[in-house]
Every structure is written in structure tokens, then in C-alpha cells.
Coordinates of C-alpha atoms in Angstrom, one line a residue:
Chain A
X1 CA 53.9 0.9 -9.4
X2 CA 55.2 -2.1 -10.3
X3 CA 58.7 -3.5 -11.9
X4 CA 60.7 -6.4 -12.1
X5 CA 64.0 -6.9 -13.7
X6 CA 63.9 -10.2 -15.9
X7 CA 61.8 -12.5 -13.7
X8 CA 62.5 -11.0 -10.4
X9 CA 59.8 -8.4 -9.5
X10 CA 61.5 -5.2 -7.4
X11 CA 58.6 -4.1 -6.7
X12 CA 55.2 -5.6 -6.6
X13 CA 52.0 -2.6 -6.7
X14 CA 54.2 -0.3 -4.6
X15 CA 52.3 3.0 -3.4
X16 CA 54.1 6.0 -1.9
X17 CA 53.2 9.8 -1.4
X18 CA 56.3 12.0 -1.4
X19 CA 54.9 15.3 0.4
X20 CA 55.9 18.8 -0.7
X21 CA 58.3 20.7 1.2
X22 CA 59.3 17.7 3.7
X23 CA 62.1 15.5 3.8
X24 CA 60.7 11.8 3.6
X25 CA 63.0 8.7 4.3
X26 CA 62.8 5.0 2.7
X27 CA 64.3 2.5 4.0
X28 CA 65.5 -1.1 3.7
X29 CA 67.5 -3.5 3.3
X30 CA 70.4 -3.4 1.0
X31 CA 69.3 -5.3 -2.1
X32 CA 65.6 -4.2 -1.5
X33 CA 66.2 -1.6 -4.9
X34 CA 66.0 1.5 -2.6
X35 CA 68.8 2.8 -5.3
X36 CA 66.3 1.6 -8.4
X37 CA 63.3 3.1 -6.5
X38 CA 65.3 7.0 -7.2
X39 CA 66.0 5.9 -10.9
X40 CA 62.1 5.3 -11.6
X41 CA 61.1 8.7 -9.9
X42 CA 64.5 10.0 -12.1
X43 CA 63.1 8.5 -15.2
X44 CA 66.3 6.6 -15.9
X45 CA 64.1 3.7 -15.4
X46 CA 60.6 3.0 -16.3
X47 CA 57.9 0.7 -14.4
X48 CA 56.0 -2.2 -16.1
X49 CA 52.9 -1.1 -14.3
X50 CA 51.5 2.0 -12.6
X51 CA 52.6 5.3 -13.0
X52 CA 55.4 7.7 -11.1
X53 CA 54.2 11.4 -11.0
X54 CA 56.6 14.3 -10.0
X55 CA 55.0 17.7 -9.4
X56 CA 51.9 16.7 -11.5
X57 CA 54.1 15.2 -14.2
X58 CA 54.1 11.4 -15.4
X59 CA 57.6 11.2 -15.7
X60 CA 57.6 8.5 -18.0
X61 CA 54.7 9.7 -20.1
X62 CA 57.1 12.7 -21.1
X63 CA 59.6 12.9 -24.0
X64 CA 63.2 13.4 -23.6
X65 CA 62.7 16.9 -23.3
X66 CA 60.2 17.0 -21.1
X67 CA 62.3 14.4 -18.7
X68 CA 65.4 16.6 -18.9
X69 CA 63.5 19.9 -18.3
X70 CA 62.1 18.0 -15.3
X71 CA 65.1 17.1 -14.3
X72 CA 66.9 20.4 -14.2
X73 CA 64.6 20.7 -11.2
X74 CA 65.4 17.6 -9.7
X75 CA 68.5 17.4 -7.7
X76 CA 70.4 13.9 -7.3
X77 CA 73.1 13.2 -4.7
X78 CA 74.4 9.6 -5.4
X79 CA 76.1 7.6 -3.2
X80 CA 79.5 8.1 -4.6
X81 CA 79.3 12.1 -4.9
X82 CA 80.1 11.0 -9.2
X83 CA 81.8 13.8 -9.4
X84 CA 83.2 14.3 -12.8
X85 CA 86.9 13.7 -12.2
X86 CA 88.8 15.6 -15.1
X87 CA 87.1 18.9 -13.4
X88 CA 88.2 20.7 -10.2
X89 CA 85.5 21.3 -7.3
X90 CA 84.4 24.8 -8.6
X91 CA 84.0 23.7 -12.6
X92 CA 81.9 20.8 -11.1
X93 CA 79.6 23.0 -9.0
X94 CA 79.4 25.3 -11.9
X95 CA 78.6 22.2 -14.5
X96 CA 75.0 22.5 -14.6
X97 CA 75.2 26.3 -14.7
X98 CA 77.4 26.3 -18.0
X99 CA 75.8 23.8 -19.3
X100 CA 72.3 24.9 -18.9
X101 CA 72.6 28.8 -19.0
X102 CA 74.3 31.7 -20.5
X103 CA 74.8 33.3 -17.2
X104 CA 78.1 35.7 -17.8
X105 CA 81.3 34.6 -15.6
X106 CA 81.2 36.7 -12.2
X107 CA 77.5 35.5 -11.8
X108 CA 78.5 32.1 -12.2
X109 CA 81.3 32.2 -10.1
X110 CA 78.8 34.1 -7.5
X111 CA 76.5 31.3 -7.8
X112 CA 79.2 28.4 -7.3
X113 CA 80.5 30.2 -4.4
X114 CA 77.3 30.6 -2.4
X115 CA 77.0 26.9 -2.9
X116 CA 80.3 26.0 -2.0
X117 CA 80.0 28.0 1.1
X118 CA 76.6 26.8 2.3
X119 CA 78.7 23.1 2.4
X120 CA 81.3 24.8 4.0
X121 CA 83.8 24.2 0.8
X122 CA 84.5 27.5 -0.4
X123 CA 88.1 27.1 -0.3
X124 CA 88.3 23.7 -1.6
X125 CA 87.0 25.2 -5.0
X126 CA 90.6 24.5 -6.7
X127 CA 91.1 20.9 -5.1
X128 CA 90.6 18.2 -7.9
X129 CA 87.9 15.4 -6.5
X130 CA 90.7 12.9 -6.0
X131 CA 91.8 14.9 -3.5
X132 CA 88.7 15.0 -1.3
X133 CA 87.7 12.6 1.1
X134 CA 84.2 10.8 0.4
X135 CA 82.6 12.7 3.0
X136 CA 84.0 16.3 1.2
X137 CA 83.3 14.9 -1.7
X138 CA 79.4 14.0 -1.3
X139 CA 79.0 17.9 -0.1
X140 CA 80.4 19.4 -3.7
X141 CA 78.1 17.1 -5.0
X142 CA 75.1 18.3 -3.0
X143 CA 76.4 22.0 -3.9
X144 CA 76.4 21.0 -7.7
X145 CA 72.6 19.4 -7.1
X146 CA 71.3 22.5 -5.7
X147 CA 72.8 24.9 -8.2
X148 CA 70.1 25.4 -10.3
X149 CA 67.7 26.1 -7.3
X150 CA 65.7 22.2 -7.8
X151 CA 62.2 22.0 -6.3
X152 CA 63.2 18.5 -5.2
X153 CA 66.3 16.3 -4.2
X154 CA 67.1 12.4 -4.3
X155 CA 69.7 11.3 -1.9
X156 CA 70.8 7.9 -2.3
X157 CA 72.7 6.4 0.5
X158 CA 74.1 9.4 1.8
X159 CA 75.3 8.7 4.9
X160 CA 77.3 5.0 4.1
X161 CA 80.7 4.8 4.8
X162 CA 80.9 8.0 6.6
X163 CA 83.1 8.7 9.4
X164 CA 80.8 10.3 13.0
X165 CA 82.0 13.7 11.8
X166 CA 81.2 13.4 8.1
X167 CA 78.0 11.8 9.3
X168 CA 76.9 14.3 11.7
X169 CA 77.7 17.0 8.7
X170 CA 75.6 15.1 6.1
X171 CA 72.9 15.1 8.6
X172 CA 72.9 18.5 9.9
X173 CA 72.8 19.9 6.0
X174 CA 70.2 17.6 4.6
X175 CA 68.2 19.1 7.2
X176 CA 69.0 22.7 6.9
X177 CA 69.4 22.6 3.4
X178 CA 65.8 21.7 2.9
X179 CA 64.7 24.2 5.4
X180 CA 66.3 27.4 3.9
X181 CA 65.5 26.2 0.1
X182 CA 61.9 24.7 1.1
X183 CA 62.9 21.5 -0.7
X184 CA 61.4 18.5 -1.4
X185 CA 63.7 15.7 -0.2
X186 CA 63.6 11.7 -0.6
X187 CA 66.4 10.4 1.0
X188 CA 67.0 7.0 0.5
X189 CA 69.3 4.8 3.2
X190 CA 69.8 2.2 5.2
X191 CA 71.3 4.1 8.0
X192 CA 68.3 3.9 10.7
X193 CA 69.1 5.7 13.4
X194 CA 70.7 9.4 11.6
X195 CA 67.9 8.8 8.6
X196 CA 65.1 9.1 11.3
X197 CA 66.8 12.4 12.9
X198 CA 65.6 14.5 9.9
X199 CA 63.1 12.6 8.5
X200 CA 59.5 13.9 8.7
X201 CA 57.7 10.5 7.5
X202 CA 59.6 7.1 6.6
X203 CA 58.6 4.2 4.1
X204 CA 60.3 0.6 5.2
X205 CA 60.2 -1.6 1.9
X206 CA 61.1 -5.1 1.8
X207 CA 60.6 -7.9 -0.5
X208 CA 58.9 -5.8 -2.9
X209 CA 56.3 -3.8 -0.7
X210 CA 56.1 -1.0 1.6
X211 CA 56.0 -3.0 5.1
X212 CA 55.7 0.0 6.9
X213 CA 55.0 3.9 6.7
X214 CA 54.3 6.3 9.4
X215 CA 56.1 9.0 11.2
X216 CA 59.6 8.4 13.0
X217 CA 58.1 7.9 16.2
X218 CA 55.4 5.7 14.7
X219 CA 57.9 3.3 13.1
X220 CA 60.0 3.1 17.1
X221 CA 57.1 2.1 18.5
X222 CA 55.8 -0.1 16.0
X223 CA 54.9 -3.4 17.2
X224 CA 55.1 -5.4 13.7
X225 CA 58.4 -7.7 14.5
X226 CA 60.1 -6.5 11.3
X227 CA 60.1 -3.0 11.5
X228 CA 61.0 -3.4 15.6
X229 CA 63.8 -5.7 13.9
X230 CA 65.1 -3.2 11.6
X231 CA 64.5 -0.5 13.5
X232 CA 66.5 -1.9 15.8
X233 CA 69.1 -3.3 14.2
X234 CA 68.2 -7.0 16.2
X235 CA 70.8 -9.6 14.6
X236 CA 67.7 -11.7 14.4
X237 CA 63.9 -11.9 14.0
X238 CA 61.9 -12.1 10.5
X239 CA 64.8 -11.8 9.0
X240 CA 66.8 -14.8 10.0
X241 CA 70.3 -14.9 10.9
X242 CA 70.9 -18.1 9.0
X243 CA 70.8 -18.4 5.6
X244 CA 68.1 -20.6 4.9
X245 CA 69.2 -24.2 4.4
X246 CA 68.3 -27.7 6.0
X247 CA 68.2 -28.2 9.6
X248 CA 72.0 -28.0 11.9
X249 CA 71.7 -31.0 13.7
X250 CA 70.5 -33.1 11.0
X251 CA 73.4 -31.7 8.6
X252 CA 76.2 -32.1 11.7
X253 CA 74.8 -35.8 13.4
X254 CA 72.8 -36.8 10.1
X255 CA 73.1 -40.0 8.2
X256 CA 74.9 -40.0 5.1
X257 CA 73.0 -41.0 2.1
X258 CA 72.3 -45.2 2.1
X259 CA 75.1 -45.2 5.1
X260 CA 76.4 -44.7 8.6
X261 CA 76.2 -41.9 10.8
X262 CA 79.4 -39.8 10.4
X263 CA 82.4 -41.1 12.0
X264 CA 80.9 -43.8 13.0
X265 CA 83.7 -47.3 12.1
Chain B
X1 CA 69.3 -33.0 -23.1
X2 CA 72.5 -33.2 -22.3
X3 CA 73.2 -34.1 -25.7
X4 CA 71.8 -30.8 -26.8
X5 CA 73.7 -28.6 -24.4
X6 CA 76.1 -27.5 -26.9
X7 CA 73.6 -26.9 -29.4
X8 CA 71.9 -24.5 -27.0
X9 CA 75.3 -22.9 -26.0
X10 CA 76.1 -22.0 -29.5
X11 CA 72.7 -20.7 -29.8
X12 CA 73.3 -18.3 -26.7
X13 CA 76.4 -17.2 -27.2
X14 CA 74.8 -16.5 -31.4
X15 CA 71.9 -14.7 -29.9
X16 CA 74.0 -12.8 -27.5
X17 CA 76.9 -11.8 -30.4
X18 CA 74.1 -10.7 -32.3
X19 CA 72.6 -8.6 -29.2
X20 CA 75.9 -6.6 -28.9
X21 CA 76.2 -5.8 -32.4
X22 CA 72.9 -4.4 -32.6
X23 CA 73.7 -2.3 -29.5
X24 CA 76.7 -1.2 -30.8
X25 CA 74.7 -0.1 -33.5
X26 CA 72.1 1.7 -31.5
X27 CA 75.0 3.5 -30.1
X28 CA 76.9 4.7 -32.9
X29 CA 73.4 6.0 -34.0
X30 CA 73.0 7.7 -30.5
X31 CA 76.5 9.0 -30.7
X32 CA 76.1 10.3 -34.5
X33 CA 73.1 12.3 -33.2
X34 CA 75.5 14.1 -30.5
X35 CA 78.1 15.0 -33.4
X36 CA 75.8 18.5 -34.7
X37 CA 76.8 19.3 -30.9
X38 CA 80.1 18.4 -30.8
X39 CA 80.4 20.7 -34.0
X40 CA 78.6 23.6 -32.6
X41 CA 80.7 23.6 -28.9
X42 CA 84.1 22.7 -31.1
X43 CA 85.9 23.4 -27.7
X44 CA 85.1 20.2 -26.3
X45 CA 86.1 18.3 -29.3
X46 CA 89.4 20.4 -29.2
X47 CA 89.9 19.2 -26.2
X48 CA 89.5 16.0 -26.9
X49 CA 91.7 15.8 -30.2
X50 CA 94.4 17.4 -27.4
X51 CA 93.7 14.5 -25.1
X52 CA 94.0 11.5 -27.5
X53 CA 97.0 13.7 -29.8
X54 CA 98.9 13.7 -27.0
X55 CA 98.3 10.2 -25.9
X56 CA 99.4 8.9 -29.2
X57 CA 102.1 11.5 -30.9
X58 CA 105.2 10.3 -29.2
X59 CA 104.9 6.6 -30.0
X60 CA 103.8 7.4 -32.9
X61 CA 106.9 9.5 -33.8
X62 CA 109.5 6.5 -33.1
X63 CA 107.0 4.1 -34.1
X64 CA 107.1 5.6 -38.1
X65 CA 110.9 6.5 -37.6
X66 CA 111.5 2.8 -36.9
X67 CA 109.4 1.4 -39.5
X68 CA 111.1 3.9 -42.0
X69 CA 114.2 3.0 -41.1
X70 CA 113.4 -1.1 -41.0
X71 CA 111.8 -0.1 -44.7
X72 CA 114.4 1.5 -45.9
X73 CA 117.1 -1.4 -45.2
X74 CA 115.0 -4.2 -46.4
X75 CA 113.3 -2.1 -49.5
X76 CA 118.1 -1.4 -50.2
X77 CA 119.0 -5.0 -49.8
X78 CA 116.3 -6.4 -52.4
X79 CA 115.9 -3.3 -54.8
X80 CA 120.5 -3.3 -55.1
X81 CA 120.4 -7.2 -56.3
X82 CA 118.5 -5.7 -59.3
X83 CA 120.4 -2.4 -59.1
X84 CA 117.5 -0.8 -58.7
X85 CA 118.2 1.3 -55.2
X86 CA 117.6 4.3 -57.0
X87 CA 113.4 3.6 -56.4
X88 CA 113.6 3.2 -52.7
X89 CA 112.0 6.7 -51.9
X90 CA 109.0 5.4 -54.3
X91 CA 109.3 1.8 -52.2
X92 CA 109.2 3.5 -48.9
X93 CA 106.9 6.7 -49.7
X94 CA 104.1 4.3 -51.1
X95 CA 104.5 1.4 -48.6
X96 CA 103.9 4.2 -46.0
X97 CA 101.2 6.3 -47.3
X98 CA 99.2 3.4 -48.8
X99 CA 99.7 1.2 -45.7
X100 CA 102.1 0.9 -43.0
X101 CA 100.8 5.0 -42.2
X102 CA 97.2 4.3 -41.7
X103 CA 97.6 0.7 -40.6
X104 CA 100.1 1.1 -37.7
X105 CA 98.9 4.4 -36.6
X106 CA 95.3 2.8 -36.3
X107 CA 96.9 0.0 -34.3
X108 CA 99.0 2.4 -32.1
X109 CA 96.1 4.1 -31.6
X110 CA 93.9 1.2 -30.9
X111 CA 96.1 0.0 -28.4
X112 CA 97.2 3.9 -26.8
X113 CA 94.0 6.1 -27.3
X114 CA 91.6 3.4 -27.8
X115 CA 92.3 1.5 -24.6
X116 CA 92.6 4.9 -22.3
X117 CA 89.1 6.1 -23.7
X118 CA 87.4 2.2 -22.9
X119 CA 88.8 2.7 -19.4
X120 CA 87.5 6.4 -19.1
X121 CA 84.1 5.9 -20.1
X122 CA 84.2 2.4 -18.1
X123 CA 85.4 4.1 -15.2
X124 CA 82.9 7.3 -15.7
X125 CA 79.8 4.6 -15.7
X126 CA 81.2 2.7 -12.6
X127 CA 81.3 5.7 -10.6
X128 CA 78.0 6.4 -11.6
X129 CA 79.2 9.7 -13.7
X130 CA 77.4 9.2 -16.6
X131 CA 74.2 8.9 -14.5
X132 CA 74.8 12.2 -12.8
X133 CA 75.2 13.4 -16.1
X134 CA 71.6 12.0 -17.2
X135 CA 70.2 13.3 -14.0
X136 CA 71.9 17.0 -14.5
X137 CA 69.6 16.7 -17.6
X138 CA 72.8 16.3 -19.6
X139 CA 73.1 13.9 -22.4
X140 CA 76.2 11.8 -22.1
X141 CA 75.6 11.0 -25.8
X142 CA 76.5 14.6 -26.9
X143 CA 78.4 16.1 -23.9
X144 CA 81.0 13.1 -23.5
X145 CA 80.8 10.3 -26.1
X146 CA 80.1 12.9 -29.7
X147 CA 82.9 15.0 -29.0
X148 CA 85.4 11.8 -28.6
X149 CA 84.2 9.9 -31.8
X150 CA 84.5 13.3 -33.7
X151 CA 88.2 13.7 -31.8
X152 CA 88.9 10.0 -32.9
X153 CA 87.9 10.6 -36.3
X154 CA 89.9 13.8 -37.3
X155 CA 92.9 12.9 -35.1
X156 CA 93.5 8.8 -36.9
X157 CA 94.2 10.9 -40.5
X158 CA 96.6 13.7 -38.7
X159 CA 98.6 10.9 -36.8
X160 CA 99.0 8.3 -40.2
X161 CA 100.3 11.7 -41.9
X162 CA 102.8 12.0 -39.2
X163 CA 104.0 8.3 -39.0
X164 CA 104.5 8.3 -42.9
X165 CA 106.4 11.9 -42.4
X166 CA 108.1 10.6 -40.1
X167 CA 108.8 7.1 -41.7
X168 CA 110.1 9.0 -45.1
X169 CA 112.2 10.8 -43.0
X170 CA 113.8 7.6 -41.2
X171 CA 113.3 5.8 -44.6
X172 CA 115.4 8.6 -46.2
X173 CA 118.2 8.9 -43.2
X174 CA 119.2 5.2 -44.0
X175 CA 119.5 5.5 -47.2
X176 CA 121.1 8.4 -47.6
X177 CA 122.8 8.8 -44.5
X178 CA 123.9 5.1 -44.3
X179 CA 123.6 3.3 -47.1
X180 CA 124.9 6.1 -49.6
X181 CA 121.7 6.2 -52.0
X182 CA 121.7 9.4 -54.1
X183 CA 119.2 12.0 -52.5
X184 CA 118.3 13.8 -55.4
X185 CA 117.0 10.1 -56.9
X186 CA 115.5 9.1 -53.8
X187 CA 113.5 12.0 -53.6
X188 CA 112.7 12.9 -57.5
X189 CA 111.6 9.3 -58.0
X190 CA 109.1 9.3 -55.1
X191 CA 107.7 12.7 -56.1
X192 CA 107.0 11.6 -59.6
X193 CA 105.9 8.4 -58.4
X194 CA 103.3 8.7 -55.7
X195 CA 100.4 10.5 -56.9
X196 CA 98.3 12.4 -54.4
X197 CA 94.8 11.1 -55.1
X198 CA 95.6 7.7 -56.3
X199 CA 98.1 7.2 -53.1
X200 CA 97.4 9.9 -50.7
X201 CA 93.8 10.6 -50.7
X202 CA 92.9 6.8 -50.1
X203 CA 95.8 6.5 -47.2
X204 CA 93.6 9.4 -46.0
X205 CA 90.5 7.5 -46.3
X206 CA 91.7 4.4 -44.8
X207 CA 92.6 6.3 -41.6
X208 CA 89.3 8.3 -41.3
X209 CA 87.4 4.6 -41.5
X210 CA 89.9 3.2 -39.1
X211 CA 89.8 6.1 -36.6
X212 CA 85.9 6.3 -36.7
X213 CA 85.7 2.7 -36.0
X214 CA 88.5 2.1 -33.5
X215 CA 87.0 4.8 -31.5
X216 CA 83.8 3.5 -32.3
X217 CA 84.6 0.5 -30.6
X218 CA 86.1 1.9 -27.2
X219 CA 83.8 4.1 -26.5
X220 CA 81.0 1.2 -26.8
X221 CA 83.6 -0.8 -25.0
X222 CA 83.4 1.6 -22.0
X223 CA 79.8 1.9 -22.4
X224 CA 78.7 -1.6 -22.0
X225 CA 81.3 -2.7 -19.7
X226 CA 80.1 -4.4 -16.6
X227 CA 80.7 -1.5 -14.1
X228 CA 83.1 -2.9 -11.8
X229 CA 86.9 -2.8 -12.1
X230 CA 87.2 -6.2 -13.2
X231 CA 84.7 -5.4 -15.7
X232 CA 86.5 -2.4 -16.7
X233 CA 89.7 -4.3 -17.4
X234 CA 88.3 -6.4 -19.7
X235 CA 86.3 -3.7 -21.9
X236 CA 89.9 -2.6 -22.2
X237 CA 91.6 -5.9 -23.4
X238 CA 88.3 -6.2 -25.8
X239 CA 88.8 -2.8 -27.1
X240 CA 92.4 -3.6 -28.1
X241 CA 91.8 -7.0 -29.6
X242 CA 88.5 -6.3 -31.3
X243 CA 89.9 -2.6 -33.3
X244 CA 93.3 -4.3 -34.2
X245 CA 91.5 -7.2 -35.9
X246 CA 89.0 -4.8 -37.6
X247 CA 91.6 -2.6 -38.0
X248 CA 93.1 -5.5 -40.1
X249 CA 89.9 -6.9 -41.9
X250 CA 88.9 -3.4 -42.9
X251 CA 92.6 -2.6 -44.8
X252 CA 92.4 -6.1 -46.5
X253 CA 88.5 -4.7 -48.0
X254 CA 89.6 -1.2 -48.2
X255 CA 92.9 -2.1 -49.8
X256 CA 90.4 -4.6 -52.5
X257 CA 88.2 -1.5 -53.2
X258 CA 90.4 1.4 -54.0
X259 CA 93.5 -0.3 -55.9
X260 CA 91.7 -3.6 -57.0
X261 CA 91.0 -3.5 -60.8

């Protein structure tokens, strides 16, 4: 799959397979379109080359029904949660229900509890999301993703700006969740050390391309300098500290243009 | 070539003015398509005409009583040099159902409604809301942006009526209750005076343009802002300046069409 925005290509002949049933991790830098990657597979983008298949489907070869029946079996956590703010914790969880069933009232409310409690939020159903913390908040939004029982789930980002605890939670429910509901699960972060925890098999993209793929343990012990590098979170490598400009010592004792040496009389 | 720089700037910016007005077309076409919904599921659009009504009513109120008041003292001071204050209900009554109503009211609304629904939709695409929406298989089209345009639309004519009420009413308390006008004239003359198609029905018509296209233009505001907060703000200020002027330009072509010979 290939696509570019404008001039600058995103992604240049990518190729991923997203098993069934397991939770599989990409990774990058920020600014590497991690984020746009979960939009093509969404369908809210589209690729200028190549094709993006979910369950059999070429997402992009369907029509807008298609896409949004497909989609009522994706789940998508985004980084912010995105919860909708003029509704309270239990109308959001119960969103997708309303809007996409004519379930009566005490199975709804059934349905949004079970979810609720699975995140642990039962008895924040009446708090408005203002009044959650971002870590709270990204849990009703994975209860309102997995509401209508999705075959697959898209995290993006899930663990930034966390606190240890709200991490650890994240973590542990990512996990569990797509154990007890035999998910599919792309999650998509830059978070290295908690992303390979639960992941069963990890992309690293960069610059366009998948520079690395392979199992958690495959990618610690990898011996290709950039994936040591990110894996490692090394200030320096491949990836340069500096941003790349004309040499220090030339730019600090160099000649000025047609003159002297700086601070020289 | 730097001699043709401006040349090429005006071209941009051309090109680009030209780019948003056939997206704000697109989207009024994609929100018209969500209005059949907004019918069928009138709830949300209830709740909508709730959330801008309420927005707007109060300075609306004291807005019309104001300019009804302000009407009725200038309309007295002219009209008695030619003894004449006997035809300030008609003055009043048709200055504010033909054009101060629909006018103002568009402009409160422009500036109260308008900018609140700019910085909703804004704020709903910044924090990704309206993708979760998309992804939840939910079209933002018909779930968020219909009902709003249709809640626009039927509220602009409901708050004009009330600013002209409410204007009469101020128009009527000066000159009655201050300025010693007989009431029985004031109010006999306007009734024979302002006739309900002629007068009212195209006051009514001038608000239903203005309210479909002041909402019109917020909720594309908020739709094609840049998604940040800075971005946001100035959706808002665009909203505001871009519906008062067409607000403007529309009554001067509106005002042509229905009482131009």
C-alpha cells in the first residue's frame, strides 16, 4: 500500500499482515503516520496504491454502506478517548447501541453496564467526560468501542500521557480484553517498553517502510542499529541527535563570508 | 519573478476563495442529504432548536424592546413636525416586520448561535469527535450537522417574530406610555396598514434565508476549521463577520426582489 499526502509520500509499498485473534503492535516515531496508518485500515482515508483488506473486505472498494457496516465491527480507541462531550459516561457507552439498534431500555442499560464494569467504571456512568481524568476517560471509550461486540479494535496511542497507574490499567485491559472477546487488536504507539508487554508480533515503520517486524523478543535482540536504537530508547544512533545542519566547529570558529574569523580585531 | 509575485498571490489566494466556496457547497449538499433524518428522529432537532432558542431569546428580547423603543422616539419626533404621530404604529410595525425583525435577529443570531455552533463543531473535530462518530459508523452529516441547519432554519423565523413583538410592544410603550400618542390610533392604523402577505409573509422569508444561511456558514466554519484552538477561534471570528455581511447583502437583494416594482 502506498500514500502520500501532497508530495510527501507516508508510506512508500508498505506490506503488513494483521493476524486474527492476536494483538499486533506498530510502532514508530511520532510523525511516522502510525495515526494515518488506523485511518486507511478505518477507511477514513484511502491509499493511492495497493489495497487494505479487513476480514476479506477491500475497505475501500466498498460503498458507504458497506464501509459503515464494516465498521460497526471495527472498534476504535483514539488517543483522546473523543468522547462526545454533551453526553454523560453511560449515554456515551450506550451511543452505538441507540444508534444502531432497537434494543428496548433494560437491555441497553444491561449492555452498557457490563461494559462499564469490565473497565471498572460502573459507577462513573452519571459523571459527564469533563469530569474524568484522561486515563478514565480512554476506558469509557474502550467500553463504547466494544459495545457492539467488534471482531477487531484500533488503538491509537493509547498509553501517551498516562500516569504508571493509568498505564498499568490500559495495559492490563488491552490484554484481557482481547483474551475474553477473542479480538483482533492493532495497537498503534510509541510507547516501547508497555506496547511490547502485550503484543504478540510488532511492525517498526519509519520513513515510509516497515524497518522491522518479528516477535517482541525478536525485535530486543535485533541487531539492526535502528530498531536496537528505538528499542532502546538510545538518545542517539541512526537517528541523530542533531538536527541535521552544517558542521559545529566550522559554524562556531568558521570564517565569515569574504572576512575574518569571528572576533578576531 | 519577483515582479510577478503579486500576480501569483492574487492568483492563490483566487484559486483558494474559490476552493472553499465549492466546499462549502459540497457541504451544504452533504448536510441537505442528512435533513430526511433530521425529520424522521425530530428529537434531535428539538433539541437543537432548544439549544440555539435559548442561546438567542434573551438578547433578543431587549434587543427588539430597545429598538422599539429607539423607533418609536425617532419615528414621534419626525412624524409630529407634520402632525402626523397618529401613523407611528404603521412606522414601527412595518420598519420591524419588513426589516429591523429579520435583520437584527439574524445578526444577533449570527453573532450568539452562530458563533457557539462554529466553536462546537470546531471543537468536536479537534477532539477527534467527529471521527469517532465516522468510525462508530455514524454519519456526522445526519446525526450532528442536519439536525442543526434544520434547528437554524425553523428557529431564525420564530426569533424575528419575537424581536418585532417585542419591538411593537416597546414601540407602543413610548408612545403611548411616554409620549401621549392615542392607542386606539396607534394600533387601528398599523392593523389596517400592514398587510400579512405583502409585509409579514416576506419578513418571514427573509428570516428563513437568513437562518438557513447563517447556520449554513457556522457549521462549515466549524467543519473546515484548522483543528487546533487557535484555529477554532478564528472559524468563530469568520463565522461572525462572513453571516453579518451576508446577512446584509442578502436583505439589500431580498428587499429588491419582493418590494421592488
Amino acid at each position: 500500500m502506498t500514500f502520500a499526502r501532497g508530495n510527501r509520500v507516508i508510506f512508500d509499498q508498505v506490506n503488513m499482515d494483521i493476524p486474527r485473534g492476536r494483538i499486533t503492535a506498530i510502532m514508530g516515531p511520532s510523525g511516522t503516520g502510525k495515526t494515518t496508518l488506523l485511518k486507511l485500515i478505518g477507511g477514513q482515508l484511502a491509499p493511492e496504491a495497493g489495497r487494505i483488506d479487513v476480514d476479506g473486505q477491500d475497505v475501500h472498494a466498498l460503498d458507504r454502506a458497506g464501509l459503515f457496516a464494516l465498521r460497526k465491527r471495527m472498534g476504535m480507541l483514539f488517543q483522546s478517548g473523543a468522547l462526545l462531550t454533551d453526553l454523560n459516561v453511560f449515554e456515551n457507552v450506550a451511543f452505538p447501541l441507540r444508534e444502531h439498534t432497537a434494543l428496548p431500555e433494560p437491555i441497553v442499560r444491561q449492555l452498557v453496564l457490563l461494559r462499564l464494569e469490565s473497565v471498572g467504571l460502573r459507577s462513573a456512568r452519571d459523571l459527564m467526560p469533563s469530569e474524568l481524568s484522561g486515563g478514565m476517560a480512554r476506558r469509557v471509550a474502550l467500553a463504547r468501542a466494544l459495545v457492539l461486540d467488534p471482531m477487531m479494535i484500533l488503538y491509537d496511542e493509547p498509553f501517551t500521557g498516562q500516569d504508571p497507574i493509568s498505564m498499568g490499567v490500559l495495559v492490563k485491559l488491552i490484554r484481557s480484553v482481547n483474551d475474553a472477546l477473542g479480538l483482533t487488536s492493532i495497537v498503534v504507539s510509541h510507547d516501547v517498553p508497555e506496547t511490547l508487554s502485550i503484543a504478540d508480533y510488532a511492525y517498526v515503520i519509519a520513513d515510509g517502510a516497515v524497518v522491522g517486524r518479528g516477535t517482541p523478543e525478536e525485535l530486543r535482540a535485533s541487531e539492526s542499529p535502528w530498531i536496537r536504537q528505538f528499542v532502546r530508547a538510545l538518545p542517539d544512533g541512526p537517528v541523530p541527535f542533531h538536527y541535521p545542519g552544517p558542521d559545529y566547529a566550522e559554524e562556531l570558529f568558521g570564517i565569515e563570508e569574504g572576512g575574518a574569523p569571528h572576533g578576531s580585531a | 519573478m519577483g515582479l510577478l509575485d503579486p500576480v501569483a498571490g492574487l492568483g492563490r489566494s483566487g484559486i483558494g476563495f474559490f476552493q472553499r466556496l465549492g466546499r462549502a457547497h459540497l457541504f451544504l449538499l452533504g448536510v441537505s442529504r442528512g435533513l430526511g433524518e433530521a425529520l424522521r428522529r425530530f428529537r434531535l432537532t428539538v433539541q437543537q432548536i432548544h439549544s440555539v432558542g435559548v442561546l438567542t431569546f434573551v438578547i433578543t428580547v431587549v434587543a427588539g424592546l430597545f429598538v422599539g423603543m429607539v423607533l418609536g422616539l425617532q419615528g414621534y419626533y419626525t412624524l409630529v413636525d407634520f402632525g402626523a404621530e397618529e401613523s407611528l404604529g404603521v412606522l414601527v410595525a412595518l420598519s420591524l416586520v419588513r426589516e429591523l425583525g429579520p435583520v437584527v435577529a439574524a445578526l444577533l443570531f449570527a453573532g450568539r448561535a452562530g458563533s457557539a455552533l462554529t466553536a462546537e463543531i470546531g471543537l468536536m473535530k479537534a477532539t477527534e469527535q467527529l471521527s469517532a462518530l465516522e468510525m462508530m459508523a455514524v454519519d456526522p452529516f445526519r446525526r450532528v450537522l442536519a439536525p442543526r441547519l434544520f434547528a437554524g432554519v425553523l428557529s431564525m423565523p420564530l426569533l424575528a417574530a419575537l424581536f418585532s413583538a417585542v419591538g411593537v410592544a416597546g414601540g407602543y410603550f413610548v408612545a403611548n406610555g411616554l409620549l401621549g400618542v392615542d392607542a386606539g390610533a396607534f394600533w387601528s392604523q398599523m392593523q389596517s396598514s400592514v398587510d400579512f402577505f405583502d409585509d409579514v409573509m416576506n419578513g418571514v422569508i427573509k428570516s428563513l434565508v437568513f437562518g438557513t444561511v447563517v447556520t449554513w456558514i457556522a457549521l462549515f466554519e466549524g467543519y473546515d476549521c484548522v483543528p487546533t484552538s487557535e484555529g477554532v477561534g478564528r472559524a468563530t471570528t469568520r463565522t461572525v463577520v462572513h453571516a453579518s455581511l451576508a446577512v446584509l447583502g442578502l436583505d439589500f437583494v431580498l428587499t429588491a426582489l419582493m418590494f421592488g416594482n
